[in-house]
mmCIF file of N, CA and C in Angstrom:
data_model
loop_
_atom_site.group_PDB
_atom_site.id
_atom_site.type_symbol
_atom_site.label_atom_id
_atom_site.label_comp_id
_atom_site.label_asym_id
_atom_site.label_seq_id
_atom_site.Cartn_x
_atom_site.Cartn_y
_atom_site.Cartn_z
ATOM 1 N N MET G 77 112.609 122.271 108.770
ATOM 2 C CA MET G 77 112.692 120.792 108.843
ATOM 3 C C MET G 77 113.526 120.447 107.690
ATOM 4 N N THR G 78 114.499 119.553 107.812
ATOM 5 C CA THR G 78 115.355 118.960 106.846
ATOM 6 C C THR G 78 114.838 117.750 106.325
ATOM 7 N N SER G 79 115.050 117.521 105.074
ATOM 8 C CA SER G 79 114.689 116.150 104.537
ATOM 9 C C SER G 79 115.741 115.191 104.761
ATOM 10 N N SER G 80 115.325 113.904 104.776
ATOM 11 C CA SER G 80 116.233 112.823 105.208
ATOM 12 C C SER G 80 116.983 112.369 103.834
ATOM 13 N N SER G 81 118.096 111.923 103.808
ATOM 14 C CA SER G 81 118.763 111.432 102.590
ATOM 15 C C SER G 81 118.103 109.958 102.337
ATOM 16 N N PRO G 82 118.070 109.631 101.052
ATOM 17 C CA PRO G 82 117.402 108.406 100.618
ATOM 18 C C PRO G 82 118.093 107.190 101.500
ATOM 19 N N LYS G 83 119.492 107.256 101.795
ATOM 20 C CA LYS G 83 120.100 106.125 102.582
ATOM 21 C C LYS G 83 119.432 106.169 104.072
ATOM 22 N N SER G 84 119.368 107.269 104.683
ATOM 23 C CA SER G 84 118.743 107.266 106.049
ATOM 24 C C SER G 84 117.292 106.809 105.974
ATOM 25 N N ALA G 85 116.578 107.134 105.000
ATOM 26 C CA ALA G 85 115.101 106.680 104.814
ATOM 27 C C ALA G 85 115.008 105.142 104.510
ATOM 28 N N LEU G 86 115.931 104.713 103.732
ATOM 29 C CA LEU G 86 116.002 103.082 103.745
ATOM 30 C C LEU G 86 116.441 102.513 104.957
ATOM 31 N N ARG G 87 117.342 103.015 105.630
ATOM 32 C CA ARG G 87 117.746 102.483 106.844
ATOM 33 C C ARG G 87 116.511 102.496 107.930
ATOM 34 N N ALA G 88 115.804 103.570 108.066
ATOM 35 C CA ALA G 88 114.716 103.656 108.787
ATOM 36 C C ALA G 88 113.577 102.539 108.479
ATOM 37 N N LEU G 89 113.433 102.402 107.130
ATOM 38 C CA LEU G 89 112.437 101.429 106.602
ATOM 39 C C LEU G 89 112.828 100.128 107.142
ATOM 40 N N HIS G 90 114.172 99.719 106.935
ATOM 41 C CA HIS G 90 114.642 98.494 107.443
ATOM 42 C C HIS G 90 114.301 98.236 108.857
ATOM 43 N N GLU G 91 114.658 99.286 109.666
ATOM 44 C CA GLU G 91 114.472 99.091 111.128
ATOM 45 C C GLU G 91 112.936 99.026 111.479
ATOM 46 N N ASN G 92 112.197 99.655 110.739
ATOM 47 C CA ASN G 92 110.648 99.520 111.040
ATOM 48 C C ASN G 92 110.236 98.151 110.619
ATOM 49 N N LEU G 93 110.628 97.558 109.575
ATOM 50 C CA LEU G 93 110.283 96.344 109.145
ATOM 51 C C LEU G 93 110.781 95.331 110.145
ATOM 52 N N ALA G 94 111.970 95.433 110.693
ATOM 53 C CA ALA G 94 112.480 94.680 111.760
ATOM 54 C C ALA G 94 111.515 94.619 113.061
ATOM 55 N N LEU G 95 111.019 95.876 113.344
ATOM 56 C CA LEU G 95 110.283 95.939 114.475
ATOM 57 C C LEU G 95 108.874 95.224 114.467
ATOM 58 N N LEU G 96 108.459 94.910 113.146
ATOM 59 C CA LEU G 96 107.173 94.038 113.009
ATOM 60 C C LEU G 96 107.370 92.687 113.257
ATOM 61 N N GLY G 97 108.537 92.196 113.628
ATOM 62 C CA GLY G 97 108.794 90.936 113.977
ATOM 63 C C GLY G 97 108.572 89.885 112.837
ATOM 64 N N LEU G 98 109.150 90.318 111.613
ATOM 65 C CA LEU G 98 108.828 89.563 110.463
ATOM 66 C C LEU G 98 110.294 88.664 110.498
ATOM 67 N N PRO G 99 110.083 87.457 109.804
ATOM 68 C CA PRO G 99 111.279 86.753 109.582
ATOM 69 C C PRO G 99 112.158 87.393 108.540
ATOM 70 N N PRO G 100 113.542 87.106 108.765
ATOM 71 C CA PRO G 100 114.559 87.823 107.866
ATOM 72 C C PRO G 100 114.226 87.691 106.368
ATOM 73 N N GLY G 101 113.721 86.627 105.838
ATOM 74 C CA GLY G 101 113.420 86.592 104.393
ATOM 75 C C GLY G 101 112.411 87.585 103.996
ATOM 76 N N LEU G 102 111.396 87.739 104.831
ATOM 77 C CA LEU G 102 110.203 88.491 104.426
ATOM 78 C C LEU G 102 110.528 89.998 104.600
ATOM 79 N N ILE G 103 111.487 90.276 105.673
ATOM 80 C CA ILE G 103 112.023 91.563 105.723
ATOM 81 C C ILE G 103 112.825 91.987 104.503
ATOM 82 N N SER G 104 113.573 91.204 103.972
ATOM 83 C CA SER G 104 114.307 91.239 102.851
ATOM 84 C C SER G 104 113.609 91.599 101.537
ATOM 85 N N SER G 105 112.524 90.728 101.386
ATOM 86 C CA SER G 105 111.731 90.849 100.197
ATOM 87 C C SER G 105 110.848 92.132 100.242
ATOM 88 N N SER G 106 110.315 92.503 101.579
ATOM 89 C CA SER G 106 109.563 93.720 101.649
ATOM 90 C C SER G 106 110.461 94.970 101.354
ATOM 91 N N TYR G 107 111.667 94.952 101.784
ATOM 92 C CA TYR G 107 112.681 95.969 101.542
ATOM 93 C C TYR G 107 112.789 96.145 100.038
ATOM 94 N N ILE G 108 113.139 95.010 99.313
ATOM 95 C CA ILE G 108 113.389 95.094 97.870
ATOM 96 C C ILE G 108 112.219 95.509 97.100
ATOM 97 N N SER G 109 111.036 95.148 97.511
ATOM 98 C CA SER G 109 109.753 95.448 96.851
ATOM 99 C C SER G 109 109.461 97.010 97.136
ATOM 100 N N TYR G 110 109.762 97.377 98.283
ATOM 101 C CA TYR G 110 109.566 99.055 98.606
ATOM 102 C C TYR G 110 110.410 99.761 97.538
ATOM 103 N N GLN G 111 111.763 99.254 97.258
ATOM 104 C CA GLN G 111 112.536 99.942 96.364
ATOM 105 C C GLN G 111 112.177 100.043 94.957
ATOM 106 N N HIS G 112 111.319 99.096 94.594
ATOM 107 C CA HIS G 112 110.895 98.969 93.147
ATOM 108 C C HIS G 112 109.477 99.470 92.867
ATOM 109 N N CYS G 113 108.665 99.589 93.818
ATOM 110 C CA CYS G 113 107.346 99.942 93.687
ATOM 111 C C CYS G 113 107.028 101.288 94.328
ATOM 112 N N ASP G 114 106.307 102.197 93.574
ATOM 113 C CA ASP G 114 106.060 103.437 94.159
ATOM 114 C C ASP G 114 104.874 103.401 95.062
ATOM 115 N N SER G 115 103.835 102.617 94.867
ATOM 116 C CA SER G 115 102.803 102.430 95.707
ATOM 117 C C SER G 115 102.135 101.126 95.558
ATOM 118 N N ARG G 116 101.070 100.723 96.473
ATOM 119 C CA ARG G 116 100.446 99.473 96.352
ATOM 120 C C ARG G 116 98.863 99.746 95.968
ATOM 121 N N VAL G 117 98.268 98.973 95.145
ATOM 122 C CA VAL G 117 96.814 99.011 94.960
ATOM 123 C C VAL G 117 96.400 97.798 95.289
ATOM 124 N N TRP G 118 95.329 97.763 96.194
ATOM 125 C CA TRP G 118 94.672 96.443 96.600
ATOM 126 C C TRP G 118 93.202 96.464 96.036
ATOM 127 N N LEU G 119 92.821 95.331 95.473
ATOM 128 C CA LEU G 119 91.427 95.211 95.006
ATOM 129 C C LEU G 119 90.743 94.026 95.995
ATOM 130 N N LEU G 120 89.838 94.426 96.793
ATOM 131 C CA LEU G 120 89.348 93.573 97.803
ATOM 132 C C LEU G 120 87.970 92.991 97.343
ATOM 133 N N ASP G 121 87.795 91.650 97.439
ATOM 134 C CA ASP G 121 86.505 91.030 97.050
ATOM 135 C C ASP G 121 85.625 91.176 98.209
ATOM 136 N N ASN G 122 84.585 91.807 97.954
ATOM 137 C CA ASN G 122 83.413 91.996 99.000
ATOM 138 C C ASN G 122 82.256 91.266 98.587
ATOM 139 N N SER G 123 82.283 90.264 97.824
ATOM 140 C CA SER G 123 81.135 89.416 97.302
ATOM 141 C C SER G 123 80.655 88.532 98.548
ATOM 142 N N ALA G 124 79.502 88.036 98.187
ATOM 143 C CA ALA G 124 78.801 87.101 99.144
ATOM 144 C C ALA G 124 79.607 85.892 99.348
ATOM 145 N N ARG G 125 80.506 85.483 98.406
ATOM 146 C CA ARG G 125 81.267 84.215 98.650
ATOM 147 C C ARG G 125 82.293 84.463 99.791
ATOM 148 N N MET G 126 82.532 85.677 100.188
ATOM 149 C CA MET G 126 83.418 85.790 101.340
ATOM 150 C C MET G 126 82.930 85.480 102.717
ATOM 151 N N LYS G 127 81.633 85.115 102.632
ATOM 152 C CA LYS G 127 80.941 84.524 103.953
ATOM 153 C C LYS G 127 81.336 82.910 104.228
ATOM 154 N N ALA G 128 82.015 82.284 103.195
ATOM 155 C CA ALA G 128 82.326 80.922 103.421
ATOM 156 C C ALA G 128 83.243 80.793 104.587
ATOM 157 N N ARG G 129 83.022 79.742 105.389
ATOM 158 C CA ARG G 129 83.960 79.434 106.495
ATOM 159 C C ARG G 129 84.871 78.483 106.172
ATOM 160 N N ASP G 130 85.926 78.737 105.290
ATOM 161 C CA ASP G 130 86.932 77.867 104.877
ATOM 162 C C ASP G 130 88.284 78.566 104.909
ATOM 163 N N SER G 131 88.436 79.528 105.848
ATOM 164 C CA SER G 131 89.697 80.222 105.853
ATOM 165 C C SER G 131 90.363 80.062 107.148
ATOM 166 N N HIS G 132 91.658 80.689 107.177
ATOM 167 C CA HIS G 132 92.583 80.452 108.395
ATOM 168 C C HIS G 132 93.313 81.785 108.467
ATOM 169 N N VAL G 133 93.774 82.006 109.759
ATOM 170 C CA VAL G 133 94.591 83.137 110.135
ATOM 171 C C VAL G 133 95.648 82.590 110.982
ATOM 172 N N GLY G 134 96.760 83.234 110.998
ATOM 173 C CA GLY G 134 97.771 82.830 111.827
ATOM 174 C C GLY G 134 98.047 83.808 113.108
ATOM 175 N N ARG G 135 98.366 83.259 114.225
ATOM 176 C CA ARG G 135 98.675 84.119 115.383
ATOM 177 C C ARG G 135 100.021 83.574 115.996
ATOM 178 N N PRO G 136 100.665 84.551 116.713
ATOM 179 C CA PRO G 136 101.880 83.963 117.318
ATOM 180 C C PRO G 136 101.643 82.819 118.216
ATOM 181 N N GLY G 137 102.369 81.881 118.291
ATOM 182 C CA GLY G 137 102.255 80.662 119.070
ATOM 183 C C GLY G 137 102.890 80.891 120.406
ATOM 184 N N LYS G 138 102.724 79.792 121.251
ATOM 185 C CA LYS G 138 103.327 79.954 122.551
ATOM 186 C C LYS G 138 104.852 79.837 122.590
ATOM 187 N N GLU G 139 105.417 79.112 121.615
ATOM 188 C CA GLU G 139 106.978 79.021 121.471
ATOM 189 C C GLU G 139 107.384 80.268 120.723
ATOM 190 N N PRO G 140 108.543 80.818 121.038
ATOM 191 C CA PRO G 140 109.091 81.878 120.321
ATOM 192 C C PRO G 140 109.325 81.475 118.834
ATOM 193 N N GLY G 141 108.869 82.306 117.944
ATOM 194 C CA GLY G 141 108.838 82.027 116.562
ATOM 195 C C GLY G 141 107.853 81.112 115.934
ATOM 196 N N SER G 142 107.069 80.552 116.698
ATOM 197 C CA SER G 142 105.994 79.632 116.250
ATOM 198 C C SER G 142 104.742 80.373 115.840
ATOM 199 N N VAL G 143 103.839 79.780 115.023
ATOM 200 C CA VAL G 143 102.622 80.326 114.677
ATOM 201 C C VAL G 143 101.519 79.348 114.857
ATOM 202 N N GLU G 144 100.530 79.838 115.443
ATOM 203 C CA GLU G 144 99.256 79.085 115.725
ATOM 204 C C GLU G 144 98.250 79.332 114.710
ATOM 205 N N ARG G 145 97.601 78.282 114.138
ATOM 206 C CA ARG G 145 96.750 78.425 113.075
ATOM 207 C C ARG G 145 95.412 78.341 113.496
ATOM 208 N N LEU G 146 94.571 79.366 113.329
ATOM 209 C CA LEU G 146 93.149 79.407 113.819
ATOM 210 C C LEU G 146 92.319 79.149 112.495
ATOM 211 N N GLY G 147 91.372 78.213 112.423
ATOM 212 C CA GLY G 147 90.595 77.757 111.301
ATOM 213 C C GLY G 147 89.101 78.033 111.523
ATOM 214 N N GLY G 148 88.356 77.718 110.442
ATOM 215 C CA GLY G 148 86.945 77.830 110.531
ATOM 216 C C GLY G 148 86.467 79.264 110.398
ATOM 217 N N LEU G 149 87.282 80.160 109.864
ATOM 218 C CA LEU G 149 86.934 81.632 109.807
ATOM 219 C C LEU G 149 86.350 81.954 108.472
ATOM 220 N N THR G 150 85.727 83.035 108.299
ATOM 221 C CA THR G 150 85.212 83.495 106.996
ATOM 222 C C THR G 150 86.338 84.003 106.158
ATOM 223 N N ARG G 151 86.182 83.930 104.955
ATOM 224 C CA ARG G 151 87.036 84.570 103.956
ATOM 225 C C ARG G 151 87.363 86.110 104.204
ATOM 226 N N TRP G 152 86.149 86.543 104.553
ATOM 227 C CA TRP G 152 86.235 88.008 104.952
ATOM 228 C C TRP G 152 87.105 88.248 106.280
ATOM 229 N N ASP G 153 87.201 87.441 107.213
ATOM 230 C CA ASP G 153 87.935 87.415 108.461
ATOM 231 C C ASP G 153 89.377 87.321 107.999
ATOM 232 N N GLU G 154 89.663 86.418 107.173
ATOM 233 C CA GLU G 154 91.103 86.294 106.630
ATOM 234 C C GLU G 154 91.447 87.490 105.808
ATOM 235 N N LEU G 155 90.651 88.037 105.072
ATOM 236 C CA LEU G 155 91.177 89.178 104.207
ATOM 237 C C LEU G 155 91.354 90.323 105.106
ATOM 238 N N ARG G 156 90.266 90.600 106.126
ATOM 239 C CA ARG G 156 90.432 91.675 107.116
ATOM 240 C C ARG G 156 91.766 91.516 107.938
ATOM 241 N N ASP G 157 92.196 90.302 108.380
ATOM 242 C CA ASP G 157 93.326 90.258 109.085
ATOM 243 C C ASP G 157 94.647 90.520 108.079
ATOM 244 N N CYS G 158 94.594 90.069 106.884
ATOM 245 C CA CYS G 158 95.717 90.345 105.906
ATOM 246 C C CYS G 158 95.768 91.894 105.577
ATOM 247 N N VAL G 159 94.610 92.594 105.481
ATOM 248 C CA VAL G 159 94.660 93.967 105.124
ATOM 249 C C VAL G 159 95.063 94.764 106.290
ATOM 250 N N SER G 160 94.536 94.322 107.381
ATOM 251 C CA SER G 160 95.021 95.002 108.584
ATOM 252 C C SER G 160 96.456 95.029 108.775
ATOM 253 N N PHE G 161 97.135 93.977 108.647
ATOM 254 C CA PHE G 161 98.512 93.800 108.656
ATOM 255 C C PHE G 161 99.312 94.625 107.717
ATOM 256 N N HIS G 162 98.859 94.528 106.499
ATOM 257 C CA HIS G 162 99.555 95.294 105.428
ATOM 258 C C HIS G 162 99.173 96.792 105.490
ATOM 259 N N ALA G 163 98.149 97.373 105.966
ATOM 260 C CA ALA G 163 97.813 98.611 106.205
ATOM 261 C C ALA G 163 98.693 99.199 107.290
ATOM 262 N N GLY G 164 98.907 98.332 108.328
ATOM 263 C CA GLY G 164 99.772 98.787 109.484
ATOM 264 C C GLY G 164 101.219 99.013 109.075
ATOM 265 N N MET G 165 101.626 97.854 108.285
ATOM 266 C CA MET G 165 103.030 97.957 107.660
ATOM 267 C C MET G 165 103.196 99.191 106.776
ATOM 268 N N ALA G 166 102.220 99.372 105.855
ATOM 269 C CA ALA G 166 102.310 100.530 104.907
ATOM 270 C C ALA G 166 102.342 101.805 105.762
ATOM 271 N N ALA G 167 101.585 102.041 106.805
ATOM 272 C CA ALA G 167 101.613 103.301 107.579
ATOM 273 C C ALA G 167 102.912 103.434 108.235
ATOM 274 N N ARG G 168 103.383 102.313 108.833
ATOM 275 C CA ARG G 168 104.759 102.316 109.631
ATOM 276 C C ARG G 168 106.024 102.563 108.630
ATOM 277 N N CYS G 169 105.876 101.994 107.484
ATOM 278 C CA CYS G 169 107.065 102.113 106.519
ATOM 279 C C CYS G 169 106.839 102.992 105.443
ATOM 280 N N TRP G 170 105.887 103.849 105.410
ATOM 281 C CA TRP G 170 105.710 104.937 104.391
ATOM 282 C C TRP G 170 105.430 104.384 102.903
ATOM 283 N N ILE G 171 104.635 103.299 102.955
ATOM 284 C CA ILE G 171 104.250 102.635 101.675
ATOM 285 C C ILE G 171 102.995 103.256 101.273
ATOM 286 N N PRO G 172 102.859 104.027 100.177
ATOM 287 C CA PRO G 172 101.582 104.594 99.742
ATOM 288 C C PRO G 172 100.712 103.440 99.315
ATOM 289 N N SER G 173 99.412 103.273 99.767
ATOM 290 C CA SER G 173 98.566 102.301 99.500
ATOM 291 C C SER G 173 97.165 102.813 99.298
ATOM 292 N N THR G 174 96.457 102.059 98.288
ATOM 293 C CA THR G 174 95.026 102.380 97.980
ATOM 294 C C THR G 174 94.324 101.058 97.983
ATOM 295 N N TYR G 175 93.090 101.119 98.579
ATOM 296 C CA TYR G 175 92.267 99.965 98.716
ATOM 297 C C TYR G 175 91.001 100.144 97.958
ATOM 298 N N TRP G 176 90.594 99.253 97.102
ATOM 299 C CA TRP G 176 89.204 99.393 96.515
ATOM 300 C C TRP G 176 88.503 97.955 96.768
ATOM 301 N N LEU G 177 87.238 98.214 96.759
ATOM 302 C CA LEU G 177 86.207 97.146 96.862
ATOM 303 C C LEU G 177 85.836 96.683 95.393
ATOM 304 N N VAL G 178 85.656 95.456 95.233
ATOM 305 C CA VAL G 178 85.271 94.985 93.946
ATOM 306 C C VAL G 178 83.843 95.282 93.601
ATOM 307 N N ASN G 179 82.970 95.270 94.608
ATOM 308 C CA ASN G 179 81.529 95.633 94.434
ATOM 309 C C ASN G 179 81.138 96.840 95.097
ATOM 310 N N ASP G 180 80.193 97.528 94.621
ATOM 311 C CA ASP G 180 79.682 98.694 95.188
ATOM 312 C C ASP G 180 78.930 98.193 96.537
ATOM 313 N N PRO G 181 79.356 98.645 97.731
ATOM 314 C CA PRO G 181 78.586 98.142 98.855
ATOM 315 C C PRO G 181 77.300 98.396 99.094
ATOM 316 N N THR G 182 76.800 99.372 98.405
ATOM 317 C CA THR G 182 75.390 99.881 98.542
ATOM 318 C C THR G 182 74.577 99.269 97.474
ATOM 319 N N SER G 183 75.111 98.416 96.520
ATOM 320 C CA SER G 183 74.270 97.965 95.415
ATOM 321 C C SER G 183 73.162 96.978 95.750
ATOM 322 N N HIS G 184 73.194 96.231 96.993
ATOM 323 C CA HIS G 184 72.125 95.395 97.445
ATOM 324 C C HIS G 184 71.275 96.041 98.444
ATOM 325 N N GLY G 185 71.227 97.255 98.587
ATOM 326 C CA GLY G 185 70.380 98.039 99.473
ATOM 327 C C GLY G 185 70.800 98.011 100.806
ATOM 328 N N THR G 186 72.056 97.560 101.140
ATOM 329 C CA THR G 186 72.582 97.575 102.283
ATOM 330 C C THR G 186 73.163 98.894 102.697
ATOM 331 N N GLU G 187 73.061 99.443 103.839
ATOM 332 C CA GLU G 187 73.788 100.642 104.189
ATOM 333 C C GLU G 187 75.061 100.605 104.561
ATOM 334 N N TRP G 188 76.127 101.509 104.101
ATOM 335 C CA TRP G 188 77.497 101.265 104.096
ATOM 336 C C TRP G 188 77.922 102.375 105.105
ATOM 337 N N GLU G 189 78.597 101.976 106.130
ATOM 338 C CA GLU G 189 79.183 102.877 107.118
ATOM 339 C C GLU G 189 80.564 103.108 107.081
ATOM 340 N N VAL G 190 81.113 104.336 107.087
ATOM 341 C CA VAL G 190 82.444 104.563 106.988
ATOM 342 C C VAL G 190 82.970 104.710 108.447
ATOM 343 N N SER G 191 84.138 104.116 108.674
ATOM 344 C CA SER G 191 84.777 104.001 110.001
ATOM 345 C C SER G 191 84.959 105.381 110.516
ATOM 346 N N GLU G 192 84.778 105.619 111.764
ATOM 347 C CA GLU G 192 84.929 106.887 112.444
ATOM 348 C C GLU G 192 86.472 107.387 112.257
ATOM 349 N N GLY G 193 87.389 106.546 112.370
ATOM 350 C CA GLY G 193 88.718 106.812 112.278
ATOM 351 C C GLY G 193 89.287 107.166 110.953
ATOM 352 N N TYR G 194 89.124 106.263 110.053
ATOM 353 C CA TYR G 194 89.564 106.384 108.660
ATOM 354 C C TYR G 194 88.971 105.237 107.905
ATOM 355 N N THR G 195 88.903 105.388 106.564
ATOM 356 C CA THR G 195 88.437 104.329 105.654
ATOM 357 C C THR G 195 89.617 103.892 104.813
ATOM 358 N N LEU G 196 89.870 102.562 104.606
ATOM 359 C CA LEU G 196 90.856 102.076 103.787
ATOM 360 C C LEU G 196 90.339 102.134 102.204
ATOM 361 N N CYS G 197 89.050 102.180 101.955
ATOM 362 C CA CYS G 197 88.601 102.204 100.757
ATOM 363 C C CYS G 197 87.976 103.626 100.272
ATOM 364 N N ARG G 198 88.493 104.232 99.184
ATOM 365 C CA ARG G 198 88.127 105.564 98.983
ATOM 366 C C ARG G 198 88.029 105.752 97.448
ATOM 367 N N GLY G 199 87.393 106.686 96.944
ATOM 368 C CA GLY G 199 87.430 107.099 95.527
ATOM 369 C C GLY G 199 86.105 106.447 94.845
ATOM 370 N N SER G 200 86.313 106.300 93.558
ATOM 371 C CA SER G 200 85.189 105.727 92.759
ATOM 372 C C SER G 200 85.978 104.868 91.769
ATOM 373 N N PRO G 201 85.107 104.086 91.182
ATOM 374 C CA PRO G 201 85.565 103.030 90.163
ATOM 375 C C PRO G 201 86.306 103.765 88.915
ATOM 376 N N ASN G 202 85.800 104.961 88.643
ATOM 377 C CA ASN G 202 86.350 105.839 87.507
ATOM 378 C C ASN G 202 87.668 106.077 87.881
ATOM 379 N N ASP G 203 88.308 106.113 89.050
ATOM 380 C CA ASP G 203 89.666 106.494 89.353
ATOM 381 C C ASP G 203 90.603 105.440 89.060
ATOM 382 N N VAL G 204 90.073 104.142 88.908
ATOM 383 C CA VAL G 204 91.045 103.048 88.845
ATOM 384 C C VAL G 204 91.732 103.088 87.534
#
């Protein structure tokens, strides 16, 4: 197997960002960010405050290039939508990313289940 040149890897990154259907400005800033950051670390709030229904998410609208706003969602719904998008972008564009929860999910006696496919949150607080 031969390794790609940095130029071809960056070209592939740009093509994959374009496939995500992002606006040109966001493609450009994502491309620049990729060149300056080795990896991404996300710290996710999993407190009880995330149950508040004061958040929104965007979905593709009926008109090309338009966005439909869905409201009345929990903060957790909004965060899940955001992390899902960025995890997918990171996987498609080879951006190393680590996800951490602010609170130990087992601290309130609730049982924590790991996804059968993969988990976004791994490691221990001592690794941060």
